[in-house]
Structures are given as structure tokens and as C-alpha cells.
């Protein structure tokens, strides 16, 4: 079978290689991959790939070998999955605790855009706590996580201010429920009960100053790739008793959250924002465009996906 592997070359970060079909463990299914979605974090790993790196964490396709322990769906079932690695290939193994069955109304292209970004958004909102009636400031809102967060938080009754680089992307976030769009944190009309911060650098300090007393900042990324620093005396001059929480989405099982995302999309309550869909032969180009933030939301690569 064919698989995409890292090259270490920034101008052509992945290439096709021939590989043996993976053999699932007793608690894994073998999926014929129809679509997968790279995420921006993976693009950074490709810059200096570790030996043996097999990228690919967001996949959708058809079960062609059921789990030997009987824990998963039967052969012929359409599923979305979140494996630890190895999804950029014609076949991938996925633990049964990290898959969800797809209803007929959901395409594999839509489903492939759900796992990492969607799970991150769900778990971020749980970390933030009840947001109904609260003012939420979201940075880095143009990516896949940002679109899901905006729609989920707005649907839960939050007043969302989204920080995004362009007017075009801001218009889409308004459609998904954002109350206000700004292009610089300084322009955000605070104070806010909750800040969801993903840029790092100076943005973390700037958003921290926008909190209400006893407010919470959840730090879930450093997309600027610039380290953030916080001056203790700035904190004294800012919101009293502010809470800064570090967040990382990872932690199996992922199946229950995937099932929630699938249900919301199938019911028309969540809308995957797919900025580009193309054949997986274009993966190298897509990886570069994701890294350089030239794609809104998610990108999905197809391997003969029919629906």
C-alpha cells in the first residue's frame, strides 16, 4: 500500500512510499482510509521529523477488518477515527475506543475534519465551565478549533468575541454565532469572564489584562511560535485573582467525544469549516499552506472518497 512519510525537506515535507498493510491488534479495527485531515501541529513536527514518525491522526473511511476482541463495529461500517499516528495512508489501524460510526447523512470528508479540532473544542469548553451568559474572548479563531469553539460556545449561550486576521474569516465566524469580531486583542471590548488563548507570545499577557476579577484564561496553544512571558507585577496591576490554566486536549478514549461531534453535525447543530478539499497527491502543498495559515478552518485530503 501507499503511505505518506516525512522527508525533512521544508519545500516538500512529505512523499509517497510503499509500505506493508498494518496489522491491527485485537482491540483495533483496520480502516480503508477515504479521507484524512492534517492539523497545523503536525506541520510543525514535519519540519524536523523524528525517526519513525508516521503522521496522521484524523481519518475517516470503511472498516475492512473488525476488532478480534469484538469491541468495535463490523466490516463494512463507515467510521471516523483518531489514531495515535499513521493515518496518512491507504489503510490505518485505530483503537475501537477512538472511533465513532457515521450516519448516512455525514460524508467521510466532513467526518475527517472532526477529530482533533472538534475534540479540542469540546474539551476546552468543559475546562472553561458553564459559559451561558458569560463573555468569552477567543484568539486564533480562524482555524478549525476556533470555528468549532465559536459555534459551540455561542450555541451554549456565550457572548463570543473572536480575534481573527481578516474580514473574510470574521464574517464566517459571525455566521457561526460570534457577537463581535476584532483583528487585534487591543480592540476587544472587555472585560471578559473567560479567555481562550492559543497564540502565545505577547498575546497571552494582552488577553490576561482583559479578564474580569476572578476570571479564567485557558491557554491551549502557541501558534505564534513565540514564547509567552508573564510579569508578576503586571498581574498585580491587572485583574485580581486571575486563573491561568494550561490545556492539552489529549487523552483517550476519544470515541464518546467523536460520537457527540457526529451527532451534532448530523443534526445540523455543528458545521465543519473545510477550507480546502483535494486529492492526497497534493498533501505536501496543503501542509505548507496550513503551516503558513493560508487555509481557513480545516483541510481534507481524499483517497477515493465517494461520499
PDB file of C-alpha atoms in Angstrom:
ATOM      1  CA  UNK A   1       0.000   0.000   0.000  1.00  0.00           C
ATOM      2  CA  UNK A   2       0.999   3.657  -0.281  1.00  0.00           C
ATOM      3  CA  UNK A   3       1.793   5.867   2.690  1.00  0.00           C
ATOM      4  CA  UNK A   4       2.943   9.460   3.092  1.00  0.00           C
ATOM      5  CA  UNK A   5       6.164   9.825   5.063  1.00  0.00           C
ATOM      6  CA  UNK A   6       8.195  12.870   6.185  1.00  0.00           C
ATOM      7  CA  UNK A   7      11.152  13.973   4.092  1.00  0.00           C
ATOM      8  CA  UNK A   8      12.677  16.639   6.333  1.00  0.00           C
ATOM      9  CA  UNK A   9      12.572  18.979   3.325  1.00  0.00           C
ATOM     10  CA  UNK A  10      10.644  22.183   4.080  1.00  0.00           C
ATOM     11  CA  UNK A  11       9.725  22.656   0.417  1.00  0.00           C
ATOM     12  CA  UNK A  12       8.381  19.103   0.032  1.00  0.00           C
ATOM     13  CA  UNK A  13       7.593  17.904   3.573  1.00  0.00           C
ATOM     14  CA  UNK A  14       6.084  14.504   2.673  1.00  0.00           C
ATOM     15  CA  UNK A  15       6.403  11.938  -0.079  1.00  0.00           C
ATOM     16  CA  UNK A  16       4.794   8.640  -1.051  1.00  0.00           C
ATOM     17  CA  UNK A  17       6.453   5.358  -0.064  1.00  0.00           C
ATOM     18  CA  UNK A  18       5.415   1.731  -0.385  1.00  0.00           C
ATOM     19  CA  UNK A  19       4.630   0.084   2.949  1.00  0.00           C
ATOM     20  CA  UNK A  20       3.089  -3.113   4.261  1.00  0.00           C
ATOM     21  CA  UNK A  21      -0.537  -3.002   5.301  1.00  0.00           C
ATOM     22  CA  UNK A  22      -0.721  -2.505   9.100  1.00  0.00           C
ATOM     23  CA  UNK A  23      -1.885  -5.424  11.238  1.00  0.00           C
ATOM     24  CA  UNK A  24      -4.457  -4.428  13.877  1.00  0.00           C
ATOM     25  CA  UNK A  25      -4.166  -5.531  17.496  1.00  0.00           C
ATOM     26  CA  UNK A  26      -7.165  -7.390  18.996  1.00  0.00           C
ATOM     27  CA  UNK A  27      -8.753  -4.108  20.130  1.00  0.00           C
ATOM     28  CA  UNK A  28      -8.222  -2.247  16.845  1.00  0.00           C
ATOM     29  CA  UNK A  29     -10.080  -2.085  13.543  1.00  0.00           C
ATOM     30  CA  UNK A  30      -8.419  -1.808  10.154  1.00  0.00           C
ATOM     31  CA  UNK A  31      -9.818   1.092   8.140  1.00  0.00           C
ATOM     32  CA  UNK A  32      -9.588   1.695   4.417  1.00  0.00           C
ATOM     33  CA  UNK A  33      -8.937   5.419   4.610  1.00  0.00           C
ATOM     34  CA  UNK A  34     -11.114   7.565   2.355  1.00  0.00           C
ATOM     35  CA  UNK A  35     -10.221  10.971   3.790  1.00  0.00           C
ATOM     36  CA  UNK A  36      -7.856  12.465   6.329  1.00  0.00           C
ATOM     37  CA  UNK A  37      -7.243  15.915   7.738  1.00  0.00           C
ATOM     38  CA  UNK A  38      -3.782  17.238   8.671  1.00  0.00           C
ATOM     39  CA  UNK A  39      -3.582  19.721  11.509  1.00  0.00           C
ATOM     40  CA  UNK A  40      -1.201  22.623  12.000  1.00  0.00           C
ATOM     41  CA  UNK A  41       0.605  20.964  14.885  1.00  0.00           C
ATOM     42  CA  UNK A  42       1.550  18.093  12.588  1.00  0.00           C
ATOM     43  CA  UNK A  43       3.035  20.546  10.100  1.00  0.00           C
ATOM     44  CA  UNK A  44       5.495  21.682  12.780  1.00  0.00           C
ATOM     45  CA  UNK A  45       6.526  18.090  13.534  1.00  0.00           C
ATOM     46  CA  UNK A  46       7.361  17.645   9.861  1.00  0.00           C
ATOM     47  CA  UNK A  47       9.948  20.431   9.974  1.00  0.00           C
ATOM     48  CA  UNK A  48      12.360  18.219  11.932  1.00  0.00           C
ATOM     49  CA  UNK A  49      10.720  14.784  11.938  1.00  0.00           C
ATOM     50  CA  UNK A  50      11.787  12.233  14.498  1.00  0.00           C
ATOM     51  CA  UNK A  51      12.830   8.818  13.142  1.00  0.00           C
ATOM     52  CA  UNK A  52       9.814   6.621  12.525  1.00  0.00           C
ATOM     53  CA  UNK A  53       7.274   9.440  12.527  1.00  0.00           C
ATOM     54  CA  UNK A  54       4.155   8.346  10.656  1.00  0.00           C
ATOM     55  CA  UNK A  55       1.807  11.330  10.599  1.00  0.00           C
ATOM     56  CA  UNK A  56      -1.958  11.165  10.579  1.00  0.00           C
ATOM     57  CA  UNK A  57      -4.391  11.466  13.488  1.00  0.00           C
ATOM     58  CA  UNK A  58      -7.711  12.383  11.812  1.00  0.00           C
ATOM     59  CA  UNK A  59      -9.179   9.765   9.468  1.00  0.00           C
ATOM     60  CA  UNK A  60     -12.494   8.580   8.082  1.00  0.00           C
ATOM     61  CA  UNK A  61     -13.264   5.535   5.984  1.00  0.00           C
ATOM     62  CA  UNK A  62     -14.532   1.975   5.868  1.00  0.00           C
ATOM     63  CA  UNK A  63     -13.870  -0.851   8.324  1.00  0.00           C
ATOM     64  CA  UNK A  64     -12.312  -3.707   6.350  1.00  0.00           C
ATOM     65  CA  UNK A  65     -11.233  -5.811   9.336  1.00  0.00           C
ATOM     66  CA  UNK A  66     -13.172  -5.885  12.594  1.00  0.00           C
ATOM     67  CA  UNK A  67     -11.519  -5.976  16.023  1.00  0.00           C
ATOM     68  CA  UNK A  68     -10.716  -9.531  17.062  1.00  0.00           C
ATOM     69  CA  UNK A  69     -12.000  -8.910  20.598  1.00  0.00           C
ATOM     70  CA  UNK A  70     -15.442  -7.957  19.272  1.00  0.00           C
ATOM     71  CA  UNK A  71     -15.303  -4.458  20.719  1.00  0.00           C
ATOM     72  CA  UNK A  72     -15.857  -2.481  17.536  1.00  0.00           C
ATOM     73  CA  UNK A  73     -18.220  -2.233  14.566  1.00  0.00           C
ATOM     74  CA  UNK A  74     -18.387  -4.930  11.858  1.00  0.00           C
ATOM     75  CA  UNK A  75     -16.752  -4.953   8.441  1.00  0.00           C
ATOM     76  CA  UNK A  76     -18.415  -2.517   6.045  1.00  0.00           C
ATOM     77  CA  UNK A  77     -19.151   0.156   8.664  1.00  0.00           C
ATOM     78  CA  UNK A  78     -18.270   3.755   7.852  1.00  0.00           C
ATOM     79  CA  UNK A  79     -16.368   5.365  10.739  1.00  0.00           C
ATOM     80  CA  UNK A  80     -14.355   8.371  11.837  1.00  0.00           C
ATOM     81  CA  UNK A  81     -11.283   7.724  13.960  1.00  0.00           C
ATOM     82  CA  UNK A  82      -8.479   9.362  15.903  1.00  0.00           C
ATOM     83  CA  UNK A  83      -5.465   7.024  15.881  1.00  0.00           C
ATOM     84  CA  UNK A  84      -2.211   7.909  17.654  1.00  0.00           C
ATOM     85  CA  UNK A  85      -0.437   8.077  14.280  1.00  0.00           C
ATOM     86  CA  UNK A  86      -0.276   6.565  10.799  1.00  0.00           C
ATOM     87  CA  UNK A  87      -3.434   7.938   9.197  1.00  0.00           C
ATOM     88  CA  UNK A  88      -1.899   9.378   6.024  1.00  0.00           C
ATOM     89  CA  UNK A  89      -2.067   6.043   4.240  1.00  0.00           C
ATOM     90  CA  UNK A  90      -4.408   3.829   2.259  1.00  0.00           C
ATOM     91  CA  UNK A  91      -5.043   1.725   5.380  1.00  0.00           C
ATOM     92  CA  UNK A  92      -4.807   2.591   9.078  1.00  0.00           C
ATOM     93  CA  UNK A  93      -5.428   0.825  12.368  1.00  0.00           C
ATOM     94  CA  UNK A  94      -7.486   2.629  15.007  1.00  0.00           C
ATOM     95  CA  UNK A  95      -8.328   1.554  18.578  1.00  0.00           C
ATOM     96  CA  UNK A  96     -12.024   0.822  18.918  1.00  0.00           C
ATOM     97  CA  UNK A  97     -12.252   3.237  21.853  1.00  0.00           C
ATOM     98  CA  UNK A  98     -11.351   6.067  19.496  1.00  0.00           C
ATOM     99  CA  UNK A  99     -13.821   5.644  16.630  1.00  0.00           C
ATOM    100  CA  UNK A 100     -17.433   6.599  16.005  1.00  0.00           C
ATOM    101  CA  UNK A 101     -19.878   5.201  13.469  1.00  0.00           C
ATOM    102  CA  UNK A 102     -21.029   7.583  10.723  1.00  0.00           C
ATOM    103  CA  UNK A 103     -24.696   8.006   9.811  1.00  0.00           C
ATOM    104  CA  UNK A 104     -25.658   8.121   6.136  1.00  0.00           C
ATOM    105  CA  UNK A 105     -26.106  11.894   6.183  1.00  0.00           C
ATOM    106  CA  UNK A 106     -22.457  12.525   7.068  1.00  0.00           C
ATOM    107  CA  UNK A 107     -19.758  12.264   4.399  1.00  0.00           C
ATOM    108  CA  UNK A 108     -16.304  10.916   5.129  1.00  0.00           C
ATOM    109  CA  UNK A 109     -14.936  14.289   4.005  1.00  0.00           C
ATOM    110  CA  UNK A 110     -16.960  16.092   6.689  1.00  0.00           C
ATOM    111  CA  UNK A 111     -16.075  13.467   9.269  1.00  0.00           C
ATOM    112  CA  UNK A 112     -12.329  13.636   8.643  1.00  0.00           C
ATOM    113  CA  UNK A 113     -12.358  17.285   9.730  1.00  0.00           C
ATOM    114  CA  UNK A 114     -13.837  16.451  13.136  1.00  0.00           C
ATOM    115  CA  UNK A 115     -11.386  14.597  15.409  1.00  0.00           C
ATOM    116  CA  UNK A 116      -8.538  16.741  16.707  1.00  0.00           C
ATOM    117  CA  UNK A 117     -10.124  20.171  16.198  1.00  0.00           C
ATOM    118  CA  UNK A 118     -13.575  19.082  17.335  1.00  0.00           C
ATOM    119  CA  UNK A 119     -12.390  17.128  20.374  1.00  0.00           C
ATOM    120  CA  UNK A 120     -10.175  20.052  21.377  1.00  0.00           C
ATOM    121  CA  UNK A 121     -13.125  22.455  21.191  1.00  0.00           C
ATOM    122  CA  UNK A 122     -15.405  20.187  23.231  1.00  0.00           C
ATOM    123  CA  UNK A 123     -12.825  19.625  25.942  1.00  0.00           C
ATOM    124  CA  UNK A 124     -11.850  23.294  26.067  1.00  0.00           C
ATOM    125  CA  UNK A 125     -15.431  24.285  26.783  1.00  0.00           C
ATOM    126  CA  UNK A 126     -15.653  21.695  29.530  1.00  0.00           C
ATOM    127  CA  UNK A 127     -12.463  23.106  31.017  1.00  0.00           C
ATOM    128  CA  UNK A 128     -13.879  26.638  30.853  1.00  0.00           C
ATOM    129  CA  UNK A 129     -17.022  25.536  32.692  1.00  0.00           C
ATOM    130  CA  UNK A 130     -20.531  26.864  32.175  1.00  0.00           C
ATOM    131  CA  UNK A 131     -20.385  29.653  29.586  1.00  0.00           C
ATOM    132  CA  UNK A 132     -24.079  30.513  29.329  1.00  0.00           C
ATOM    133  CA  UNK A 133     -24.444  34.268  29.699  1.00  0.00           C
ATOM    134  CA  UNK A 134     -20.694  34.763  30.015  1.00  0.00           C
ATOM    135  CA  UNK A 135     -18.379  36.888  27.891  1.00  0.00           C
ATOM    136  CA  UNK A 136     -15.724  34.808  26.103  1.00  0.00           C
ATOM    137  CA  UNK A 137     -12.661  36.084  24.230  1.00  0.00           C
ATOM    138  CA  UNK A 138     -11.186  33.660  21.693  1.00  0.00           C
ATOM    139  CA  UNK A 139      -7.841  34.186  19.963  1.00  0.00           C
ATOM    140  CA  UNK A 140      -6.676  32.329  16.861  1.00  0.00           C
ATOM    141  CA  UNK A 141     -10.292  31.921  15.843  1.00  0.00           C
ATOM    142  CA  UNK A 142      -9.635  31.326  12.124  1.00  0.00           C
ATOM    143  CA  UNK A 143      -8.501  27.702  12.460  1.00  0.00           C
ATOM    144  CA  UNK A 144     -10.517  24.530  12.797  1.00  0.00           C
ATOM    145  CA  UNK A 145     -10.594  24.667  16.602  1.00  0.00           C
ATOM    146  CA  UNK A 146     -11.673  28.307  16.529  1.00  0.00           C
ATOM    147  CA  UNK A 147     -14.621  27.677  14.242  1.00  0.00           C
ATOM    148  CA  UNK A 148     -15.879  24.776  16.353  1.00  0.00           C
ATOM    149  CA  UNK A 149     -15.360  26.732  19.577  1.00  0.00           C
ATOM    150  CA  UNK A 150     -17.243  29.751  18.268  1.00  0.00           C
ATOM    151  CA  UNK A 151     -20.259  27.726  17.188  1.00  0.00           C
ATOM    152  CA  UNK A 152     -20.370  25.524  20.293  1.00  0.00           C
ATOM    153  CA  UNK A 153     -19.887  28.389  22.759  1.00  0.00           C
ATOM    154  CA  UNK A 154     -22.444  30.609  21.027  1.00  0.00           C
ATOM    155  CA  UNK A 155     -24.956  27.754  20.965  1.00  0.00           C
ATOM    156  CA  UNK A 156     -24.401  27.334  24.716  1.00  0.00           C
ATOM    157  CA  UNK A 157     -25.351  30.976  25.275  1.00  0.00           C
ATOM    158  CA  UNK A 158     -21.936  32.632  25.478  1.00  0.00           C
ATOM    159  CA  UNK A 159     -21.208  36.105  24.109  1.00  0.00           C
ATOM    160  CA  UNK A 160     -18.173  35.362  21.948  1.00  0.00           C
ATOM    161  CA  UNK A 161     -15.616  37.904  20.763  1.00  0.00           C
ATOM    162  CA  UNK A 162     -13.341  36.295  18.168  1.00  0.00           C
ATOM    163  CA  UNK A 163      -9.899  37.566  17.218  1.00  0.00           C
ATOM    164  CA  UNK A 164      -9.093  36.851  13.569  1.00  0.00           C
ATOM    165  CA  UNK A 165      -6.710  38.266  10.994  1.00  0.00           C
ATOM    166  CA  UNK A 166      -9.085  39.024   8.111  1.00  0.00           C
ATOM    167  CA  UNK A 167     -12.513  40.480   7.470  1.00  0.00           C
ATOM    168  CA  UNK A 168     -13.476  37.459   5.343  1.00  0.00           C
ATOM    169  CA  UNK A 169     -12.786  34.971   8.119  1.00  0.00           C
ATOM    170  CA  UNK A 170     -14.511  37.198  10.620  1.00  0.00           C
ATOM    171  CA  UNK A 171     -17.679  37.202   8.521  1.00  0.00           C
ATOM    172  CA  UNK A 172     -17.866  33.416   8.677  1.00  0.00           C
ATOM    173  CA  UNK A 173     -17.362  33.444  12.450  1.00  0.00           C
ATOM    174  CA  UNK A 174     -20.271  35.862  12.762  1.00  0.00           C
ATOM    175  CA  UNK A 175     -22.411  33.408  10.822  1.00  0.00           C
ATOM    176  CA  UNK A 176     -21.433  30.749  13.376  1.00  0.00           C
ATOM    177  CA  UNK A 177     -22.567  32.922  16.280  1.00  0.00           C
ATOM    178  CA  UNK A 178     -19.740  35.296  17.240  1.00  0.00           C
ATOM    179  CA  UNK A 179     -21.071  38.514  18.743  1.00  0.00           C
ATOM    180  CA  UNK A 180     -18.025  40.607  17.863  1.00  0.00           C
ATOM    181  CA  UNK A 181     -15.018  40.275  15.562  1.00  0.00           C
ATOM    182  CA  UNK A 182     -11.732  42.098  16.123  1.00  0.00           C
ATOM    183  CA  UNK A 183      -8.392  41.861  14.355  1.00  0.00           C
ATOM    184  CA  UNK A 184      -6.275  42.821  17.369  1.00  0.00           C
ATOM    185  CA  UNK A 185      -6.684  41.898  21.024  1.00  0.00           C
ATOM    186  CA  UNK A 186      -6.287  45.575  21.928  1.00  0.00           C
ATOM    187  CA  UNK A 187      -9.566  46.265  20.128  1.00  0.00           C
ATOM    188  CA  UNK A 188     -11.552  43.677  22.092  1.00  0.00           C
ATOM    189  CA  UNK A 189     -14.171  45.358  24.265  1.00  0.00           C
ATOM    190  CA  UNK A 190     -13.653  43.694  27.641  1.00  0.00           C
ATOM    191  CA  UNK A 191     -13.670  42.710  30.336  1.00  0.00           C
ATOM    192  CA  UNK A 192     -14.269  39.001  29.721  1.00  0.00           C
ATOM    193  CA  UNK A 193     -15.210  36.191  32.062  1.00  0.00           C
ATOM    194  CA  UNK A 194     -13.204  33.636  30.074  1.00  0.00           C
ATOM    195  CA  UNK A 195     -10.277  33.933  27.662  1.00  0.00           C
ATOM    196  CA  UNK A 196      -9.403  31.007  25.383  1.00  0.00           C
ATOM    197  CA  UNK A 197      -5.871  31.793  24.219  1.00  0.00           C
ATOM    198  CA  UNK A 198      -3.947  29.939  21.512  1.00  0.00           C
ATOM    199  CA  UNK A 199      -1.346  32.360  20.136  1.00  0.00           C
ATOM    200  CA  UNK A 200       1.225  32.779  22.901  1.00  0.00           C
ATOM    201  CA  UNK A 201       3.879  35.488  22.723  1.00  0.00           C
ATOM    202  CA  UNK A 202       2.637  38.905  23.785  1.00  0.00           C
ATOM    203  CA  UNK A 203      -0.967  37.905  23.159  1.00  0.00           C
ATOM    204  CA  UNK A 204      -1.213  35.956  26.396  1.00  0.00           C
ATOM    205  CA  UNK A 205      -0.338  38.999  28.505  1.00  0.00           C
ATOM    206  CA  UNK A 206      -2.634  41.232  26.450  1.00  0.00           C
ATOM    207  CA  UNK A 207      -5.607  38.895  26.861  1.00  0.00           C
ATOM    208  CA  UNK A 208      -4.905  38.378  30.555  1.00  0.00           C
ATOM    209  CA  UNK A 209      -5.404  42.103  31.073  1.00  0.00           C
ATOM    210  CA  UNK A 210      -8.891  41.779  29.571  1.00  0.00           C
ATOM    211  CA  UNK A 211     -10.196  39.455  32.303  1.00  0.00           C
ATOM    212  CA  UNK A 212     -12.708  40.314  34.999  1.00  0.00           C
ATOM    213  CA  UNK A 213     -11.596  39.784  38.616  1.00  0.00           C
ATOM    214  CA  UNK A 214     -11.527  36.040  39.333  1.00  0.00           C
ATOM    215  CA  UNK A 215     -11.708  35.390  35.580  1.00  0.00           C
ATOM    216  CA  UNK A 216     -10.116  32.407  33.862  1.00  0.00           C
ATOM    217  CA  UNK A 217      -7.641  32.247  30.999  1.00  0.00           C
ATOM    218  CA  UNK A 218      -7.273  28.835  29.371  1.00  0.00           C
ATOM    219  CA  UNK A 219      -4.017  28.624  27.403  1.00  0.00           C
ATOM    220  CA  UNK A 220      -4.245  25.931  24.740  1.00  0.00           C
ATOM    221  CA  UNK A 221      -1.629  26.770  22.142  1.00  0.00           C
ATOM    222  CA  UNK A 222       1.286  28.853  20.930  1.00  0.00           C
ATOM    223  CA  UNK A 223       0.518  29.288  17.254  1.00  0.00           C
ATOM    224  CA  UNK A 224       2.783  32.328  17.019  1.00  0.00           C
ATOM    225  CA  UNK A 225       5.672  30.039  17.995  1.00  0.00           C
ATOM    226  CA  UNK A 226       6.901  32.820  20.269  1.00  0.00           C
ATOM    227  CA  UNK A 227       7.314  32.018  23.983  1.00  0.00           C
ATOM    228  CA  UNK A 228       4.940  33.850  26.300  1.00  0.00           C
ATOM    229  CA  UNK A 229       6.169  35.649  29.393  1.00  0.00           C
ATOM    230  CA  UNK A 230       4.085  36.986  32.267  1.00  0.00           C
ATOM    231  CA  UNK A 231       5.366  39.676  34.611  1.00  0.00           C
ATOM    232  CA  UNK A 232       4.193  39.163  38.175  1.00  0.00           C
ATOM    233  CA  UNK A 233       3.807  42.910  38.717  1.00  0.00           C
ATOM    234  CA  UNK A 234       1.648  43.177  35.612  1.00  0.00           C
ATOM    235  CA  UNK A 235      -0.624  40.633  37.241  1.00  0.00           C
ATOM    236  CA  UNK A 236      -0.853  42.787  40.370  1.00  0.00           C
ATOM    237  CA  UNK A 237      -1.967  45.707  38.222  1.00  0.00           C
ATOM    238  CA  UNK A 238      -4.437  43.606  36.274  1.00  0.00           C
ATOM    239  CA  UNK A 239      -7.493  41.527  37.221  1.00  0.00           C
ATOM    240  CA  UNK A 240      -7.458  40.310  40.808  1.00  0.00           C
ATOM    241  CA  UNK A 241      -7.148  36.564  41.405  1.00  0.00           C
ATOM    242  CA  UNK A 242      -6.971  35.680  37.728  1.00  0.00           C
ATOM    243  CA  UNK A 243      -6.615  31.971  36.998  1.00  0.00           C
ATOM    244  CA  UNK A 244      -4.321  30.758  34.182  1.00  0.00           C
ATOM    245  CA  UNK A 245      -4.930  27.167  33.145  1.00  0.00           C
ATOM    246  CA  UNK A 246      -2.788  25.159  30.768  1.00  0.00           C
ATOM    247  CA  UNK A 247      -4.790  22.870  28.475  1.00  0.00           C
ATOM    248  CA  UNK A 248      -3.903  19.937  26.260  1.00  0.00           C
ATOM    249  CA  UNK A 249      -6.676  18.009  24.560  1.00  0.00           C
ATOM    250  CA  UNK A 250      -5.012  14.568  24.510  1.00  0.00           C
ATOM    251  CA  UNK A 251      -6.295  11.584  26.443  1.00  0.00           C
ATOM    252  CA  UNK A 252      -8.078   8.501  25.110  1.00  0.00           C
ATOM    253  CA  UNK A 253     -10.764   7.297  24.819  1.00  0.00           C
ATOM    254  CA  UNK A 254     -11.884   9.631  22.058  1.00  0.00           C
ATOM    255  CA  UNK A 255     -14.895   7.636  20.852  1.00  0.00           C
ATOM    256  CA  UNK A 256     -17.528   9.297  23.083  1.00  0.00           C
ATOM    257  CA  UNK A 257     -16.467  12.799  22.021  1.00  0.00           C
ATOM    258  CA  UNK A 258     -16.350  11.754  18.376  1.00  0.00           C
ATOM    259  CA  UNK A 259     -19.880  10.354  18.707  1.00  0.00           C
ATOM    260  CA  UNK A 260     -21.035  13.690  20.173  1.00  0.00           C
ATOM    261  CA  UNK A 261     -19.472  15.625  17.292  1.00  0.00           C
ATOM    262  CA  UNK A 262     -21.018  13.273  14.718  1.00  0.00           C
ATOM    263  CA  UNK A 263     -24.451  13.682  16.338  1.00  0.00           C
ATOM    264  CA  UNK A 264     -24.189  17.474  16.340  1.00  0.00           C
ATOM    265  CA  UNK A 265     -23.113  17.651  12.688  1.00  0.00           C
ATOM    266  CA  UNK A 266     -25.775  15.169  11.580  1.00  0.00           C
ATOM    267  CA  UNK A 267     -28.379  17.250  13.420  1.00  0.00           C
ATOM    268  CA  UNK A 268     -27.287  20.491  11.745  1.00  0.00           C
ATOM    269  CA  UNK A 269     -26.007  21.969  15.018  1.00  0.00           C
ATOM    270  CA  UNK A 270     -22.297  21.963  14.133  1.00  0.00           C
ATOM    271  CA  UNK A 271     -20.726  22.794  10.794  1.00  0.00           C
ATOM    272  CA  UNK A 272     -17.193  21.644   9.884  1.00  0.00           C
ATOM    273  CA  UNK A 273     -15.330  24.516   8.259  1.00  0.00           C
ATOM    274  CA  UNK A 274     -13.352  22.911   5.440  1.00  0.00           C
ATOM    275  CA  UNK A 275     -11.241  25.489   3.678  1.00  0.00           C
ATOM    276  CA  UNK A 276      -9.772  23.081   1.149  1.00  0.00           C
ATOM    277  CA  UNK A 277     -10.576  19.597  -0.151  1.00  0.00           C
ATOM    278  CA  UNK A 278      -8.240  17.915  -2.628  1.00  0.00           C
ATOM    279  CA  UNK A 279      -6.639  14.609  -3.595  1.00  0.00           C
ATOM    280  CA  UNK A 280      -3.946  13.327  -1.256  1.00  0.00           C
ATOM    281  CA  UNK A 281      -1.420  13.721  -4.013  1.00  0.00           C
ATOM    282  CA  UNK A 282      -1.450  17.405  -3.036  1.00  0.00           C
ATOM    283  CA  UNK A 283      -0.665  16.772   0.641  1.00  0.00           C
ATOM    284  CA  UNK A 284       2.774  18.412   0.558  1.00  0.00           C
ATOM    285  CA  UNK A 285       1.332  21.643  -0.807  1.00  0.00           C
ATOM    286  CA  UNK A 286      -1.534  21.586   1.686  1.00  0.00           C
ATOM    287  CA  UNK A 287       0.848  21.031   4.612  1.00  0.00           C
ATOM    288  CA  UNK A 288       2.816  24.136   3.632  1.00  0.00           C
ATOM    289  CA  UNK A 289      -0.333  26.229   3.220  1.00  0.00           C
ATOM    290  CA  UNK A 290      -1.608  25.102   6.619  1.00  0.00           C
ATOM    291  CA  UNK A 291       1.684  25.990   8.244  1.00  0.00           C
ATOM    292  CA  UNK A 292       1.594  29.436   6.641  1.00  0.00           C
ATOM    293  CA  UNK A 293      -2.073  29.960   7.614  1.00  0.00           C
ATOM    294  CA  UNK A 294      -3.344  30.163   4.059  1.00  0.00           C
ATOM    295  CA  UNK A 295      -6.275  27.816   4.723  1.00  0.00           C
ATOM    296  CA  UNK A 296      -9.371  28.759   6.704  1.00  0.00           C
ATOM    297  CA  UNK A 297     -10.572  26.062   9.088  1.00  0.00           C
ATOM    298  CA  UNK A 298      -9.588  22.502   8.192  1.00  0.00           C
ATOM    299  CA  UNK A 299      -8.099  20.937   5.078  1.00  0.00           C
ATOM    300  CA  UNK A 300      -9.191  17.462   3.965  1.00  0.00           C
ATOM    301  CA  UNK A 301      -7.272  15.129   1.649  1.00  0.00           C
ATOM    302  CA  UNK A 302      -9.185  12.382  -0.125  1.00  0.00           C
ATOM    303  CA  UNK A 303      -8.203   8.857  -1.136  1.00  0.00           C
ATOM    304  CA  UNK A 304     -11.025   7.857  -3.422  1.00  0.00           C
ATOM    305  CA  UNK A 305     -13.711   9.159  -1.046  1.00  0.00           C
ATOM    306  CA  UNK A 306     -17.108   8.735  -2.674  1.00  0.00           C
ATOM    307  CA  UNK A 307     -19.318  10.281  -0.019  1.00  0.00           C
TER     308      UNK A 307
END
